[in-house]
Coordinates of C-alpha atoms (C1' of nucleotides) in Angstrom, one line a residue:
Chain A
X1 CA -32.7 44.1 -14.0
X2 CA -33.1 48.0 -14.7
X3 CA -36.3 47.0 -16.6
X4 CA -37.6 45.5 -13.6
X5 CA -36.5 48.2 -11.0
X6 CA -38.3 50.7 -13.7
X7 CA -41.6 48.7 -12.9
X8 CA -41.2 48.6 -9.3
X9 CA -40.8 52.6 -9.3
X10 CA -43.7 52.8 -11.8
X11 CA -45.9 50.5 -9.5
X12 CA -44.8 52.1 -6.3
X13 CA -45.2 55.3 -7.1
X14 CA -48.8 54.5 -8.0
X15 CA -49.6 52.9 -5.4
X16 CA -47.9 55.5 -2.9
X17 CA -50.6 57.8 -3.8
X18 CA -53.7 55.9 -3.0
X19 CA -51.9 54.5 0.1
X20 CA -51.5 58.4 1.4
X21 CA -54.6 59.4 0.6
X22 CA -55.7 56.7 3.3
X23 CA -53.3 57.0 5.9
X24 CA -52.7 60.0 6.5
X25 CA -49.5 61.6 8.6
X26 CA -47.1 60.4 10.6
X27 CA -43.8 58.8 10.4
X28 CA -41.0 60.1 8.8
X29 CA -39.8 63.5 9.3
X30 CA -40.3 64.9 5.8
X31 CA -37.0 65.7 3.2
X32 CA -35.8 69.3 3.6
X33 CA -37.1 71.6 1.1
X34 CA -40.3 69.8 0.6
X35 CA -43.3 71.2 2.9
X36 CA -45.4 71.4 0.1
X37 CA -48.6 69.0 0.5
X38 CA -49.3 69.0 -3.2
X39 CA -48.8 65.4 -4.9
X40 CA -45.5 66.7 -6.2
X41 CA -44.0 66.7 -3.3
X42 CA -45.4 63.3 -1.8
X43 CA -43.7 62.3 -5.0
X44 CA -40.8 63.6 -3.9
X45 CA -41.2 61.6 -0.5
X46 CA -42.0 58.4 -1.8
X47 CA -38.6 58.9 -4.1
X48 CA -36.7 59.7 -1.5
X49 CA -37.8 56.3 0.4
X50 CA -37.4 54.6 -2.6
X51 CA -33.8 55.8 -2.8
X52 CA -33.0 54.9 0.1
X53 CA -34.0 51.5 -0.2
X54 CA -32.0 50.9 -3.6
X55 CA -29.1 52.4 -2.4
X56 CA -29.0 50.4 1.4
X57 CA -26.7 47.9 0.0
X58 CA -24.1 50.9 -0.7
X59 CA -23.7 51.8 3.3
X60 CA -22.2 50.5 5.8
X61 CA -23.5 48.0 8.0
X62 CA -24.7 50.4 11.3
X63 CA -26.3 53.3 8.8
X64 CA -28.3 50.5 6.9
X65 CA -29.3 49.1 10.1
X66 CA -30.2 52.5 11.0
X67 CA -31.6 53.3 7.6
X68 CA -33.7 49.9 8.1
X69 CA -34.9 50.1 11.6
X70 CA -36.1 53.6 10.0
X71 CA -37.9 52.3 7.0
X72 CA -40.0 49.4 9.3
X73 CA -41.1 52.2 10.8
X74 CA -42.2 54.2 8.7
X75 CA -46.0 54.8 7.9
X76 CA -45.6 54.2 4.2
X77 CA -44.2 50.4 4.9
X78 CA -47.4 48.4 4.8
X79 CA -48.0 49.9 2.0
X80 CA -44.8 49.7 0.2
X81 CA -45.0 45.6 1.6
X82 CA -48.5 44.9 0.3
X83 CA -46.9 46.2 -3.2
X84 CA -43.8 43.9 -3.4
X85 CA -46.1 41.1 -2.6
X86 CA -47.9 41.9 -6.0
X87 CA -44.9 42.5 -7.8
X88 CA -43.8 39.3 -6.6
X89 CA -46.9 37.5 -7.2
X90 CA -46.6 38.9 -11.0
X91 CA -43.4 38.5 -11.6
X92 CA -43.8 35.0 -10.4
X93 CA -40.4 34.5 -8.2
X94 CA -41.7 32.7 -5.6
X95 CA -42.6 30.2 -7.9
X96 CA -40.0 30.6 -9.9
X97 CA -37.5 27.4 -9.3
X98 CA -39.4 25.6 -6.7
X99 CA -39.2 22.8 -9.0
X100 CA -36.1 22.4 -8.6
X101 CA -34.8 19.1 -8.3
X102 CA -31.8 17.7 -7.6
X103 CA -30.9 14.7 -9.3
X104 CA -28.3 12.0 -7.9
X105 CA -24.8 13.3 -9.3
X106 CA -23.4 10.2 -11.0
X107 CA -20.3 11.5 -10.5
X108 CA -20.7 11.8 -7.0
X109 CA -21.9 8.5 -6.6
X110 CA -18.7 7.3 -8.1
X111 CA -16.4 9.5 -6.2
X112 CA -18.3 8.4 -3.3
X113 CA -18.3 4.5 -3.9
X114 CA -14.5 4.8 -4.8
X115 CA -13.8 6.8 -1.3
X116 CA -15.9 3.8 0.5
X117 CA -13.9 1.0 -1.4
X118 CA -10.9 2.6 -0.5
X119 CA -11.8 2.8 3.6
X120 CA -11.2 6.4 3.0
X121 CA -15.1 7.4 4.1
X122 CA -16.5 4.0 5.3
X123 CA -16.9 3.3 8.9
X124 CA -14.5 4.3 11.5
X125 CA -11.5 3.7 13.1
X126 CA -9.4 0.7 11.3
X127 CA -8.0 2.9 8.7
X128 CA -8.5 0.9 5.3
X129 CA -10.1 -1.6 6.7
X130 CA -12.1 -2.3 3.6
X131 CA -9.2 -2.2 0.9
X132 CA -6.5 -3.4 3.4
X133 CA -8.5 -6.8 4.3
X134 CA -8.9 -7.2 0.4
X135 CA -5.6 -6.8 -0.2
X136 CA -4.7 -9.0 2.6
X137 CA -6.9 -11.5 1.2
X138 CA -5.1 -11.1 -2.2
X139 CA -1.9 -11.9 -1.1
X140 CA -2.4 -14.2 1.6
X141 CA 0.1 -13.4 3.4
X142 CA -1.5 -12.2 6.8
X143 CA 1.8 -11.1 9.1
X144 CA 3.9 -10.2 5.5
X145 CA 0.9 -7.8 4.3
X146 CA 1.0 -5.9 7.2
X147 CA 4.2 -4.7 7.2
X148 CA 4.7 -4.5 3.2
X149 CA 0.8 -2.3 3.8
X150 CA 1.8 -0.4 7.2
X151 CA 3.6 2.8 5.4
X152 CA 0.7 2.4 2.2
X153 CA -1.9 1.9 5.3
X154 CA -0.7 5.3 7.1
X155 CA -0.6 7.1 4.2
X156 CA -4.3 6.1 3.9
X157 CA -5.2 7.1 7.4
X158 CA -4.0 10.5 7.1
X159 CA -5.2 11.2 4.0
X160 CA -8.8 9.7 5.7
X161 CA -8.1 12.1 8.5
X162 CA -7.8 15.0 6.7
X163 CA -10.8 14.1 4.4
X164 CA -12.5 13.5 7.2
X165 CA -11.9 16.9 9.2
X166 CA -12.0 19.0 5.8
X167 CA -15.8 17.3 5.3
X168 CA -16.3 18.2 8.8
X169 CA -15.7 21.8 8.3
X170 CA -17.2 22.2 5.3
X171 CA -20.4 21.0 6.9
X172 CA -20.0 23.0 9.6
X173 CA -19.2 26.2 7.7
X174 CA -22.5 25.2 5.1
X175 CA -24.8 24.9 8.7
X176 CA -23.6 28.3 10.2
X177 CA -24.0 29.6 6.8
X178 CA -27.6 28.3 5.8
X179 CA -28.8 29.4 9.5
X180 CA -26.9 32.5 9.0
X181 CA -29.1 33.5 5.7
X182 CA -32.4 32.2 6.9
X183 CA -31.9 34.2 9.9
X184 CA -31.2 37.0 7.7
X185 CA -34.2 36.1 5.1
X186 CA -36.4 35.9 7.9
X187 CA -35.5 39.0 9.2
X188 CA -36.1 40.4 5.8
X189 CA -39.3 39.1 5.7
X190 CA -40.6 41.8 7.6
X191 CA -39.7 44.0 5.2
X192 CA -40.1 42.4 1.9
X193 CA -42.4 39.3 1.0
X194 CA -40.5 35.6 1.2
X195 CA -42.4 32.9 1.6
X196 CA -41.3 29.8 4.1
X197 CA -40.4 28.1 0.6
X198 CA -38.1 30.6 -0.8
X199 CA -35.9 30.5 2.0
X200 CA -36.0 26.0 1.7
X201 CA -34.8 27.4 -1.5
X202 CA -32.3 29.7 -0.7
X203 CA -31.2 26.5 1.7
X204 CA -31.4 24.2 -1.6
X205 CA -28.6 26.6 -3.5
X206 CA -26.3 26.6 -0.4
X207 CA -26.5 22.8 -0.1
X208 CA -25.8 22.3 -3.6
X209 CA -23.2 24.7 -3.4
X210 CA -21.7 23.9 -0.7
X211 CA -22.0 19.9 -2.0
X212 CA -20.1 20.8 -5.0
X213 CA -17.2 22.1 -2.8
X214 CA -17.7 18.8 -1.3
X215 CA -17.5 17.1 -4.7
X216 CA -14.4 18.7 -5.3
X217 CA -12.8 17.6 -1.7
X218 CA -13.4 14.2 -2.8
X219 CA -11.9 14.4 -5.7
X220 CA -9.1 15.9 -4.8
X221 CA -9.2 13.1 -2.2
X222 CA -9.5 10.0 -4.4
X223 CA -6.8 11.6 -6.8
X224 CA -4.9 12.0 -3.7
X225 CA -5.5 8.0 -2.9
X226 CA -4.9 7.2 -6.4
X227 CA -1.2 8.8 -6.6
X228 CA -0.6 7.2 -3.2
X229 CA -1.6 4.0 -4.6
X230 CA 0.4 4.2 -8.0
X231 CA 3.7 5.6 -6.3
X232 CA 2.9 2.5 -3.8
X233 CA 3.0 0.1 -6.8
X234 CA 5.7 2.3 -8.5
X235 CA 7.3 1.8 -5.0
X236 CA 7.1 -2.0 -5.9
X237 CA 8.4 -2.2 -9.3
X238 CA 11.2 -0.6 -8.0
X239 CA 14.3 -2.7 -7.3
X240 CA 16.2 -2.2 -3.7
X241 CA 19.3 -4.5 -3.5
X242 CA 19.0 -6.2 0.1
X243 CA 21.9 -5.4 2.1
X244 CA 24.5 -7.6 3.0
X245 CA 23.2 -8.8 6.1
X246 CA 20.3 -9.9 4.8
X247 CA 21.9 -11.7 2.1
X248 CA 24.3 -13.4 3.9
X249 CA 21.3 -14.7 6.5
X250 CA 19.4 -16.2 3.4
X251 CA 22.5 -17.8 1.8
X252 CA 23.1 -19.0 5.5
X253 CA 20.0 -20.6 4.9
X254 CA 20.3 -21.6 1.5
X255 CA 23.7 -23.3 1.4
X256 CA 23.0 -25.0 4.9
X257 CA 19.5 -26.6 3.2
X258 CA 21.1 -27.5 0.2
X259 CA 19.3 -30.6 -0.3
X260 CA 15.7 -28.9 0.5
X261 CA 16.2 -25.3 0.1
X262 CA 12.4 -24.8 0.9
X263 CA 12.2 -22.9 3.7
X264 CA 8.3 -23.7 5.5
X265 CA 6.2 -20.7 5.9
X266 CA 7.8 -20.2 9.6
X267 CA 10.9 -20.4 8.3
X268 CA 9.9 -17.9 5.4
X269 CA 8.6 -15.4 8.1
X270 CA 11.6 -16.0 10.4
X271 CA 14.0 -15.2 8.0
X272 CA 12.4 -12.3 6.9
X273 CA 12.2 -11.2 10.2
X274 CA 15.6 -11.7 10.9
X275 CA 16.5 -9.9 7.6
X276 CA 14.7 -6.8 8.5
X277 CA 16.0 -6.4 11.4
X278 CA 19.9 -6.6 10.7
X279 CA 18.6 -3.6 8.1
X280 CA 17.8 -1.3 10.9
X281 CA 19.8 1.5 9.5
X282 CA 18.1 1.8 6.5
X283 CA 14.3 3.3 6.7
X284 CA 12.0 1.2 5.0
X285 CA 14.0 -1.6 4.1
X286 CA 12.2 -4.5 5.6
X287 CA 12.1 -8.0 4.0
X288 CA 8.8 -9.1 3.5
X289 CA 8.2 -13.1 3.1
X290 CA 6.9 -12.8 -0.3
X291 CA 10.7 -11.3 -0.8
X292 CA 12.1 -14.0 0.9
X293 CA 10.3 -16.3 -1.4
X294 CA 10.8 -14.4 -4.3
X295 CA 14.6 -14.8 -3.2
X296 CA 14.8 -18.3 -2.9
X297 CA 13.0 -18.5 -6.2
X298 CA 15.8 -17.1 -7.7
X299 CA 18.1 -18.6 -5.6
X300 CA 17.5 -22.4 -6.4
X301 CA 16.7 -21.5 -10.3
X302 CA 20.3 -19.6 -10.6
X303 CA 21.9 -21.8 -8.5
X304 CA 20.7 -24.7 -10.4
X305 CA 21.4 -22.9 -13.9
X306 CA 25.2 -22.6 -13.2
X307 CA 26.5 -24.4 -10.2
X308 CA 29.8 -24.0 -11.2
X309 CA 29.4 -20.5 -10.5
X310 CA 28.2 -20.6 -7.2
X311 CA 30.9 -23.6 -6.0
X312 CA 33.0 -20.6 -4.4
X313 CA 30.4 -19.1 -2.4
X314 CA 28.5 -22.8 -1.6
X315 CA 32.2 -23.1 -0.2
X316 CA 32.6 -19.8 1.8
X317 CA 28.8 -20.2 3.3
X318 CA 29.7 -23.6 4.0
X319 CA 32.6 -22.5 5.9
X320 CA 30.7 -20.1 7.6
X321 CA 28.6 -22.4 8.9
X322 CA 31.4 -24.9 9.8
X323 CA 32.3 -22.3 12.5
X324 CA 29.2 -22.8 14.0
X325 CA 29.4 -26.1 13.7
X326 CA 32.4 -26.8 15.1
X327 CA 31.3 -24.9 18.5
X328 CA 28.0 -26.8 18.4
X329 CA 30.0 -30.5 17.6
X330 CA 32.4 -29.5 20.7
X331 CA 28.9 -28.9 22.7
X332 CA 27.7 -32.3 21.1
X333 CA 30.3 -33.7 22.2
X334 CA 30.6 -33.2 25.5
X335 CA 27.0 -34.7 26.0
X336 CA 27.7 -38.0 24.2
X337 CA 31.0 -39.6 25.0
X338 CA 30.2 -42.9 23.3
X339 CA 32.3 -41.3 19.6
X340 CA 35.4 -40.3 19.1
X341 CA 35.6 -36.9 18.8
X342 CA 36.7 -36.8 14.9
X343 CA 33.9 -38.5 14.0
X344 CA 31.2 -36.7 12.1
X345 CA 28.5 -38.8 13.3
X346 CA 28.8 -37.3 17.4
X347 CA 27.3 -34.0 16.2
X348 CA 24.7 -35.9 14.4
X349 CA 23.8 -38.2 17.2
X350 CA 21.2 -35.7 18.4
X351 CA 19.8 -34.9 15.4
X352 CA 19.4 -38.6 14.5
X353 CA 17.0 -38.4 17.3
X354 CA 14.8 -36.2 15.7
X355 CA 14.6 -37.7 12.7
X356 CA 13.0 -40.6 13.5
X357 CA 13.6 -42.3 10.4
X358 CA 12.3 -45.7 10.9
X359 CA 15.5 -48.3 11.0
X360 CA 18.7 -47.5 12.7
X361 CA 20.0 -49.3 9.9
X362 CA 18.7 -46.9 7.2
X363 CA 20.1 -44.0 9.5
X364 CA 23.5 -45.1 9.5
X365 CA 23.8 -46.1 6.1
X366 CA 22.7 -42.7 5.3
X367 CA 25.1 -41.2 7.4
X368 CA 28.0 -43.2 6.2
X369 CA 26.8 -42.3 2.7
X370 CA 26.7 -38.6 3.5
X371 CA 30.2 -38.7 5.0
X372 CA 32.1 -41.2 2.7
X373 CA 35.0 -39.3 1.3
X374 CA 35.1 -36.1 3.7
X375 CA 38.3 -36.1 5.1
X376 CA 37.7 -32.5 6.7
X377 CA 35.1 -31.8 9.7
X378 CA 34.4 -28.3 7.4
X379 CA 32.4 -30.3 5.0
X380 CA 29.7 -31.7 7.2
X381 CA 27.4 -28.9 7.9
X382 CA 27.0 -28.2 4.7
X383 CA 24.9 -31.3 4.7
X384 CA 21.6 -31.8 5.4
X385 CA 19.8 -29.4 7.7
X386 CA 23.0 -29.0 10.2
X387 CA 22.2 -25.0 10.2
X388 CA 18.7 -25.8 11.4
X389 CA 20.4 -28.3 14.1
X390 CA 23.0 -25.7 15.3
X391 CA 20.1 -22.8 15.4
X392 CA 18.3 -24.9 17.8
X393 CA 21.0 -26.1 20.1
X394 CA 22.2 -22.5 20.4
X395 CA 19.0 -21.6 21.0
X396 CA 18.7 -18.7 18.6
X397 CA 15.7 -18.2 16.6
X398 CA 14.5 -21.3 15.3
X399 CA 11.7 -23.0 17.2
X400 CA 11.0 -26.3 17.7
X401 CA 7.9 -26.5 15.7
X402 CA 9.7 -25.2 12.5
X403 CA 12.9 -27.7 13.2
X404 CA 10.5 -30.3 13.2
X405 CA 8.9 -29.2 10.4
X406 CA 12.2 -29.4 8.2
X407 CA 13.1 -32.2 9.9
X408 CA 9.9 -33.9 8.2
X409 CA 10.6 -32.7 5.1
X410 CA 14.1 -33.7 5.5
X411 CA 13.7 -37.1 6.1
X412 CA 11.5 -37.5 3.5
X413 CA 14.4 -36.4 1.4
X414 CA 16.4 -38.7 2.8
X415 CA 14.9 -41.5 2.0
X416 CA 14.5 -40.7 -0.9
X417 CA 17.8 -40.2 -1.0
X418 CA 18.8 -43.8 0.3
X419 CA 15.9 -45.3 -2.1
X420 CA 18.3 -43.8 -4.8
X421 CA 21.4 -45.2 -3.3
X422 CA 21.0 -48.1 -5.5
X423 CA 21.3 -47.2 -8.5
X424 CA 23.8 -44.6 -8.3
X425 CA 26.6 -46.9 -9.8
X426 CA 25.2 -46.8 -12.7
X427 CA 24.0 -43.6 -12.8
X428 CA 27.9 -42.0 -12.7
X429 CA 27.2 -40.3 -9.5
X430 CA 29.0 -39.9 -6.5
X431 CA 26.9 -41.3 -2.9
X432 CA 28.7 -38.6 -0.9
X433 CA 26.3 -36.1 -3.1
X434 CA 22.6 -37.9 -2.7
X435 CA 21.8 -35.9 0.0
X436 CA 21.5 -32.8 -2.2
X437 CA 18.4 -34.3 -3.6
X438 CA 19.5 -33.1 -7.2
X439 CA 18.6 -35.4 -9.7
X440 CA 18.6 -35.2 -13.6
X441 CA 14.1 -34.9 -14.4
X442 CA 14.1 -31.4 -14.3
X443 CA 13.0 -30.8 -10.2
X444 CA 15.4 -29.4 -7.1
X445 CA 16.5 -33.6 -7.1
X446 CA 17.5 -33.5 -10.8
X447 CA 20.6 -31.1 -10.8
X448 CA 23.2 -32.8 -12.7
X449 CA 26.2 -31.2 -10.8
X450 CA 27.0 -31.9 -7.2
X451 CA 26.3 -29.6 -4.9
X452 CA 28.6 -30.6 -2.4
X453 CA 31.2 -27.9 -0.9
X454 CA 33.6 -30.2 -1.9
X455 CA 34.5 -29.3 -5.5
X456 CA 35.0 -31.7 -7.8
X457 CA 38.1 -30.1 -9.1
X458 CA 39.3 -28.9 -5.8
X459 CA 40.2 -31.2 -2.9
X460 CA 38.8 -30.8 0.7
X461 CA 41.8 -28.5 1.7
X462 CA 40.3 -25.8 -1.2
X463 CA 37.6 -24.9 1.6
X464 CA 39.8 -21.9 2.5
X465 CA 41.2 -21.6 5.8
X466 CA 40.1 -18.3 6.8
X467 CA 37.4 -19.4 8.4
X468 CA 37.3 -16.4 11.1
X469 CA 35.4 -14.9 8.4
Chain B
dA1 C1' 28.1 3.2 -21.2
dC2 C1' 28.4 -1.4 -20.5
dA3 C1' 27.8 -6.1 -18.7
dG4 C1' 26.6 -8.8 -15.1
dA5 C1' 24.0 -9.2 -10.8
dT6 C1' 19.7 -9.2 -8.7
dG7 C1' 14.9 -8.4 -7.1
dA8 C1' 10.2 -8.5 -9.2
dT9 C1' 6.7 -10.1 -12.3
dT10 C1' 4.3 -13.2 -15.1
dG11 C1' 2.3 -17.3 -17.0
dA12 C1' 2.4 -22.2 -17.1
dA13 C1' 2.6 -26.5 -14.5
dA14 C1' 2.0 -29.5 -10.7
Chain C
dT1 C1' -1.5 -22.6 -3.8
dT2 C1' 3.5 -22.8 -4.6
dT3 C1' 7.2 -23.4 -7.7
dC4 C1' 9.6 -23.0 -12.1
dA5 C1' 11.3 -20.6 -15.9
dA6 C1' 11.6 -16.8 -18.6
dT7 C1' 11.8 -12.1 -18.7
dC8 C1' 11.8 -7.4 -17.2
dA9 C1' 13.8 -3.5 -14.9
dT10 C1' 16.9 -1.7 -12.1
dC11 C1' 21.2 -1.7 -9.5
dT12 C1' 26.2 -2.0 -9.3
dG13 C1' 30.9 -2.3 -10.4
dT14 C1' 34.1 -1.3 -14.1

DNA sequence: ACAGATGATTGAAA
DNA sequence: TTTCAATCATCTGT
């Protein structure tokens, strides 16, 4: 750098000379103390200048515009011009980097592909879109994604929102800058040689410069979408007990479909529905379907594992339920006067309806089987898909659809359930529990225990009283 | 701290 | 694909 400025003065001060000799006076008043016209003091002139130039970048911004506006003017400036350009020329600046090139930044490339897979920079509007419908697709669960993604999927969005508005600025700031210092080159050129291509240059460096401020938006951005992604997972793996409520509606459902605890995909979504909203004080707590499957998972392979453990709460759900049922039977009742009023079969006369099964005969046989031994009225709902009836004539949230649904299902069990009738003497098992669809191959119908409320042990009147519960 | 309960995950099977 | 069965990891009550 000092070598070179020692050049420029060497050359300049050369050149001065032979530039005075043909121009001649005007311009610039000259420094005090020098009204000598002897080449010493043109020296001293041309120093002077040449001072002032170097030192412009130490004043302020008016005196160097002063100091500037001075220097165009002044008669020794083509001169001084016409000797940068062939300092330039031999130096060879201008040249100098023009081949520049700018190769595709792998790394970029990734950053940018991973930003596009994640919906973070793809197309707008529909936050995600990209890595929500693939995780949608995943899952398969359409209505259950989009809750178990809404909080994941908002994250998402703002984080797309800020990327997008930082990208924005940044773009903004790199335009107002590049026409800031072309306007400013340009300007220069006047003064000092730069050719049209040094200033694409100059535009080249603030791209890239600006791009690698970019780079390190997204980064910061795809780090930022993979820590929202892991703590999402994390979020997962993490156990939440499900509040009482919610409990208590699945083993509603459970106990009450004893014989076919499969809930349909409807009946999946409804309970999970139902579930999340009985959870309304706690934020973030809603029950997905996948949950609800997960649950019942669980459910039928503990339940099966140890029945004897779960006679007392089979018994307290079943009473539960018998509350229900009772108001429902009364209802029942009153529409069909044709039965006495004790009698089981009443409540069931509407639901025998929907069954459909295909002999009267088969129906009541079944029935009689299901009933045979139940002295108290507490036992019945516990049977079959009673809950399901009762939901429907109370009109809660059960639809017709999804009742006919289990119905299906149900029958299918029940015939099953009378095909197996048969042989139950000598299989040692009781008819009153064929409707539970246990049987001994290893399947929901192979449980070797009965799953009726009714304890083996225990007589009807162990199905506790307190029934208010 | 411990044991048991419980929601989630995983791989095999149907 | 759903379900089963085993297992993991965490929660909960003691």
């Amino acid at each position: 750098m000092m070598e070179e400025q020692a050049r420029m003065m060497q050359a300049l001060s050369g050149v001065t000379l032979a530039g005075h000799s043909v121009q001649g006076g005007m311009g610039l008043p000259p420094p005090h103390g020098h009204e000598g016209t002897d080449g010493d003091g043109r020296k001293q002139d041309i120093g002077d200048i040449l001072h002032q130039i170097m030192t412009i970048t130490d004043q302020s911004l008016d005196e160097a515009q002063a100091k500037k506006h001075g220097l165009n003017c002044h008669r020794m400036k083509p001169a001084l011009f016409s000797v940068l350009c062939e300092i330039k020329e031999k130096t060879g600046l201008s040249i100098r980097g023009a081949q520049e090139e700018d190769p595709p930044d792998p790394q970029l490339m990734r950053l940018d592909n991973m930003l596009l897979a994640e919906g973070v920079s793809g197309p707008e509007k529909g936050g995600g879109s990209a890595a929500a419908a693939a995780a949608a697709a995943a899952a398969g669960g359409g209505a259950d994604n989009s809750i178990e993604h809404s909080d994941y999927r908002a994250k998402l969005t703002q984080i797309r929102q800020i990327y997008h508005t930082e990208l924005e600025k940044y773009e903004q700031a790199c335009n107002e800058f590049t026409t800031h210092v072309m306007n400013l080159l340009r300007e220069q050129s006047r003064t000092r040689p730069i050719s049209p291509k040094e200033i694409e240059r100059m535009v080249g460096i603030i791209h890239r410069k600006f791009s690698s401020i970019q780079m390190q938006l997204k980064q910061s951005t795809c780090e930022a979408v993979m820590i929202l992604r892991s703590r999402f997972l994390d979020a997962r793996r993490k156990r939440r007990n499900f509040s009482k409520q919610a409990t208590e509606i699945l083993n509603e459902y459970f106990y009450s479909h004893l014989s076919n605890p499969y809930p349909s995909e409807e009946a999946k979504e409804e309970l999970a529905k139902k579930c999340s909203i009985t959870v309304s004080q706690g934020v973030g707590t809603t029950i997905t379907v996948s949950q609800v499957s997960n649950w019942f998972g669980n459910k039928r392979i503990r339940y099966k594992k140890n029945i004897g453990k779960f006679q007392e709460e089979a018994n307290l759900y079943a009473a539960k339920t018998a509350v229900t049922a009772t108001h429902a039977v009364a209802a029942a009742i009153q529409n069909s006067q044709a039965n006495s009023p004790t009698t089981p079969n009443s409540g069931f006369q509407m639901k025998d309806e929907e069954f459909q099964l295909d002999s009267a005969e088969s129906k009541n046989s079944l029935l009689t089987n299901m009933f045979t031994g139940s002295s108290a009225s507490f036992n019945l709902p516990n049977s079959g898909d009673m809950f399901m009836s009762m939901q429907s004539l109370n009109g809660a949230s059960y639809q017709g659809a999804q009742v006919g649904a289990n119905v299906q299902s149900q029958g299918d069990t029940i015939r099953h359930a009378i095909n197996q009738t048969t042989g139950y003497s000598d299989r040692l098992r009781h008819p009153l529990y064929s409707p539970h669809g246990l049987n001994g191959n290893g399947g929901w119908h192979d449980a070797p225990t009965p799953t009726s409320v009714t304890s083996p042990n225990e007589g009807p009147g162990s199905v506790h009283s307190d029934t208010s519960n």
